[in-house]
Amino acid sequence: MMAALLGAALQRVGLNEKQHQTADCLQRRLLPSTLPELPRLTTAARYRPATVTAKVGGDWYDVIRLTDERMVLVVGDVEGHAVESAAVMGQVRTAVAAYASEGHPPATVIDRTARLLTALRTELLVTCCVLALDTADGTTEVALAGHPEPLVLRPDGSTSTLDAPVNVPLGVPAPDAYRGREHPPAWEGPDAVLERPDRRKRHRSGIQRSGTSRLR
């Protein structure tokens, strides 16, 4: 009987490892392989989960080029660490990118994605931050779905937030339409806009004006 129990346990371990590898492969294939560049921006990316247990799941990031002067930066997280989380992440990332590419403001992008997620009938919740940046005049527009506000990191190391209504995560019935907030130019030289990670994760993204965009 002990041998049977041990065999069953080993079988479950093998199955879990296989599912883990499948989710890991799926997630990494759904993340962008390259990031676009703007004349005033250089972009780069590195994905680094916080812990081994958070190795797979629904984390994603994206940089969407609209014109030579406008770009949309996205960071999001689907709850859970399984194949379903990675699959939902792929659907949400595609929806956000499609709505952003149509030129909708960040709040509309999140609102439409929320409605799509409801139609998918998934029980998973999604948090995300969508930030539209105009490199010509330095204006930004931010919309959040249960995600921390982006930071402005200055050359001297000081930071400030780009405040916006937090709104509810995607997948939670929203009492009102999602709202965003536009910020006037706040650039002074090579400042960087950093999208802070979800409190449960440690991936981070950012755009540095006239310098390097980093996503880690």
XYZ file of C-alpha atoms in Angstrom:
216
model
C 0.000 0.000 0.000
C 2.878 2.338 0.816
C 4.408 1.626 -2.588
C 1.109 2.487 -4.286
C 0.840 5.764 -2.388
C 4.439 6.649 -3.237
C 3.851 5.831 -6.894
C 0.759 8.036 -6.997
C 2.650 10.881 -5.342
C 5.488 10.641 -7.843
C 2.981 10.599 -10.678
C 1.374 13.801 -9.390
C 4.803 15.447 -9.102
C 5.589 14.518 -12.681
C 2.218 15.833 -13.878
C 2.638 19.105 -11.997
C 6.116 19.569 -13.459
C 4.791 18.935 -16.950
C 1.982 21.461 -16.435
C 4.530 23.939 -15.040
C 6.737 23.566 -18.116
C 3.748 23.930 -20.443
C 2.581 27.114 -18.729
C 6.120 28.524 -18.715
C 6.524 27.884 -22.446
C 3.074 29.312 -23.215
C 3.651 32.447 -21.175
C 7.029 33.227 -22.702
C 5.697 32.717 -26.227
C 2.863 35.126 -25.517
C 5.215 37.884 -24.319
C 6.653 40.219 -26.987
C 9.889 38.965 -28.512
C 10.950 42.501 -29.437
C 9.881 46.000 -28.448
C 9.352 48.911 -30.850
C 11.478 52.034 -30.725
C 10.652 55.682 -31.220
C 13.075 58.333 -32.491
C 13.421 59.709 -28.931
C 13.284 56.366 -27.143
C 15.264 53.154 -26.964
C 13.483 50.110 -25.570
C 14.723 46.918 -23.926
C 13.071 44.193 -21.842
C 13.841 41.589 -19.219
C 11.274 39.425 -17.454
C 12.201 38.431 -13.902
C 9.583 36.833 -11.608
C 9.897 37.496 -7.880
C 10.309 33.880 -6.788
C 10.499 30.376 -8.181
C 6.881 29.771 -7.182
C 5.845 32.752 -9.294
C 7.723 31.486 -12.324
C 4.667 31.069 -14.546
C 1.274 32.611 -14.724
C -0.365 35.673 -16.184
C 2.253 38.449 -16.027
C 2.650 40.447 -19.202
C 4.060 43.679 -20.577
C 3.788 45.438 -23.878
C 4.996 48.508 -25.735
C 2.707 49.555 -28.590
C 3.899 52.074 -31.139
C 1.093 54.260 -32.490
C 3.066 56.901 -34.413
C 6.628 58.197 -34.446
C 5.747 60.326 -31.428
C 3.183 58.262 -29.510
C 3.600 55.001 -27.637
C 1.479 52.982 -25.203
C 3.130 51.150 -22.317
C 1.273 48.298 -20.619
C 1.964 46.110 -17.585
C -0.562 43.602 -16.272
C -1.112 40.453 -14.279
C -3.690 37.680 -14.433
C -4.111 35.993 -11.054
C -2.852 32.441 -10.610
C 0.141 30.432 -11.787
C -1.275 27.887 -14.197
C -1.924 27.250 -17.877
C -5.314 28.981 -17.619
C -3.657 32.149 -16.292
C -1.208 32.188 -19.185
C -3.995 31.556 -21.708
C -6.171 34.368 -20.331
C -3.120 36.632 -20.311
C -2.685 36.023 -24.039
C -6.288 36.951 -24.713
C -6.187 40.085 -22.568
C -2.838 41.218 -23.953
C -4.151 40.860 -27.506
C -7.293 42.814 -26.656
C -5.393 45.651 -24.965
C -2.962 45.896 -27.884
C -5.810 45.902 -30.431
C -7.838 48.603 -28.674
C -4.733 50.719 -28.051
C -3.684 50.401 -31.706
C -7.075 51.786 -32.729
C -6.116 55.017 -30.963
C -8.471 54.784 -27.981
C -7.406 56.554 -24.766
C -6.155 54.279 -21.953
C -9.434 54.388 -19.992
C -11.398 53.252 -23.043
C -8.848 50.526 -23.728
C -9.303 49.148 -20.215
C -13.087 49.541 -20.304
C -13.443 47.604 -23.555
C -11.025 44.932 -22.380
C -13.072 44.538 -19.200
C -16.204 43.909 -21.250
C -14.359 41.352 -23.375
C -13.083 39.566 -20.276
C -16.658 39.338 -18.994
C -17.701 37.761 -22.294
C -14.932 35.161 -21.925
C -16.593 34.004 -18.680
C -13.334 33.475 -16.830
C -13.286 33.705 -13.044
C -9.719 35.045 -13.004
C -9.085 38.667 -12.101
C -6.723 40.914 -14.037
C -4.880 44.060 -12.948
C -3.150 46.345 -15.409
C -1.762 49.798 -16.056
C -2.051 51.443 -19.466
C 0.009 54.566 -20.107
C -0.031 56.603 -23.314
C 3.053 58.750 -23.861
C 3.585 61.561 -26.348
C 7.323 62.037 -26.758
C 6.878 65.295 -28.656
C 5.364 67.280 -25.790
C 5.920 64.925 -22.830
C 2.241 64.528 -21.956
C 1.042 61.240 -20.506
C -2.356 59.681 -19.939
C -2.769 56.890 -17.398
C -5.567 54.415 -16.685
C -5.455 51.738 -13.994
C -7.423 48.580 -13.290
C -6.524 47.748 -9.696
C -2.834 48.378 -10.371
C -0.277 50.692 -8.639
C 0.353 54.089 -10.218
C 3.381 54.599 -12.475
C 6.369 56.521 -11.148
C 8.424 59.307 -12.666
C 12.062 58.638 -11.816
C 14.314 61.690 -12.033
C 18.067 61.797 -12.665
C 18.719 62.651 -8.996
C 16.894 59.484 -7.884
C 13.766 61.244 -6.613
C 10.362 59.931 -7.696
C 6.783 61.094 -8.056
C 3.635 59.277 -9.100
C 1.435 59.734 -12.128
C -1.827 59.585 -10.212
C -4.984 58.138 -11.721
C -8.219 56.612 -10.430
C -7.398 53.064 -9.320
C -10.654 51.568 -10.675
C -11.519 47.918 -10.055
C -9.560 44.989 -11.547
C -10.784 43.525 -14.807
C -13.222 40.722 -14.091
C -14.918 42.638 -11.262
C -18.253 44.296 -12.165
C -17.451 47.998 -12.505
C -20.077 50.369 -11.050
C -19.026 53.062 -13.538
C -16.952 53.382 -16.673
C -13.199 53.182 -16.138
C -11.543 56.562 -15.765
C -8.047 57.753 -16.559
C -6.094 60.926 -15.985
C -3.970 63.085 -18.273
C -0.770 64.634 -16.966
C 0.956 67.705 -18.408
C 4.605 67.537 -19.461
C 6.773 66.549 -16.521
C 10.006 65.766 -18.284
C 13.287 67.310 -17.325
C 16.063 65.716 -19.307
C 16.420 61.936 -19.157
C 13.542 61.251 -16.766
C 12.039 57.755 -16.823
C 8.475 56.584 -16.454
C 8.320 53.338 -14.522
C 5.234 51.190 -14.251
C 5.357 49.603 -10.838
C 4.672 45.873 -10.520
C 1.611 44.329 -8.975
C 2.193 43.919 -5.238
C 2.342 40.149 -5.721
C 5.007 40.301 -8.442
C 8.315 41.969 -9.147
C 8.426 42.682 -12.852
C 8.802 46.337 -13.724
C 8.632 48.356 -16.874
C 9.666 51.795 -17.911
C 10.367 54.323 -20.598
C 13.292 56.689 -20.351
C 13.088 59.827 -22.437
C 16.098 60.404 -24.674
C 17.649 57.280 -23.187
C 16.947 53.654 -22.537
C 13.545 52.094 -21.943
C 13.770 49.256 -19.493
C 11.406 46.471 -18.592
C 12.471 44.108 -15.864
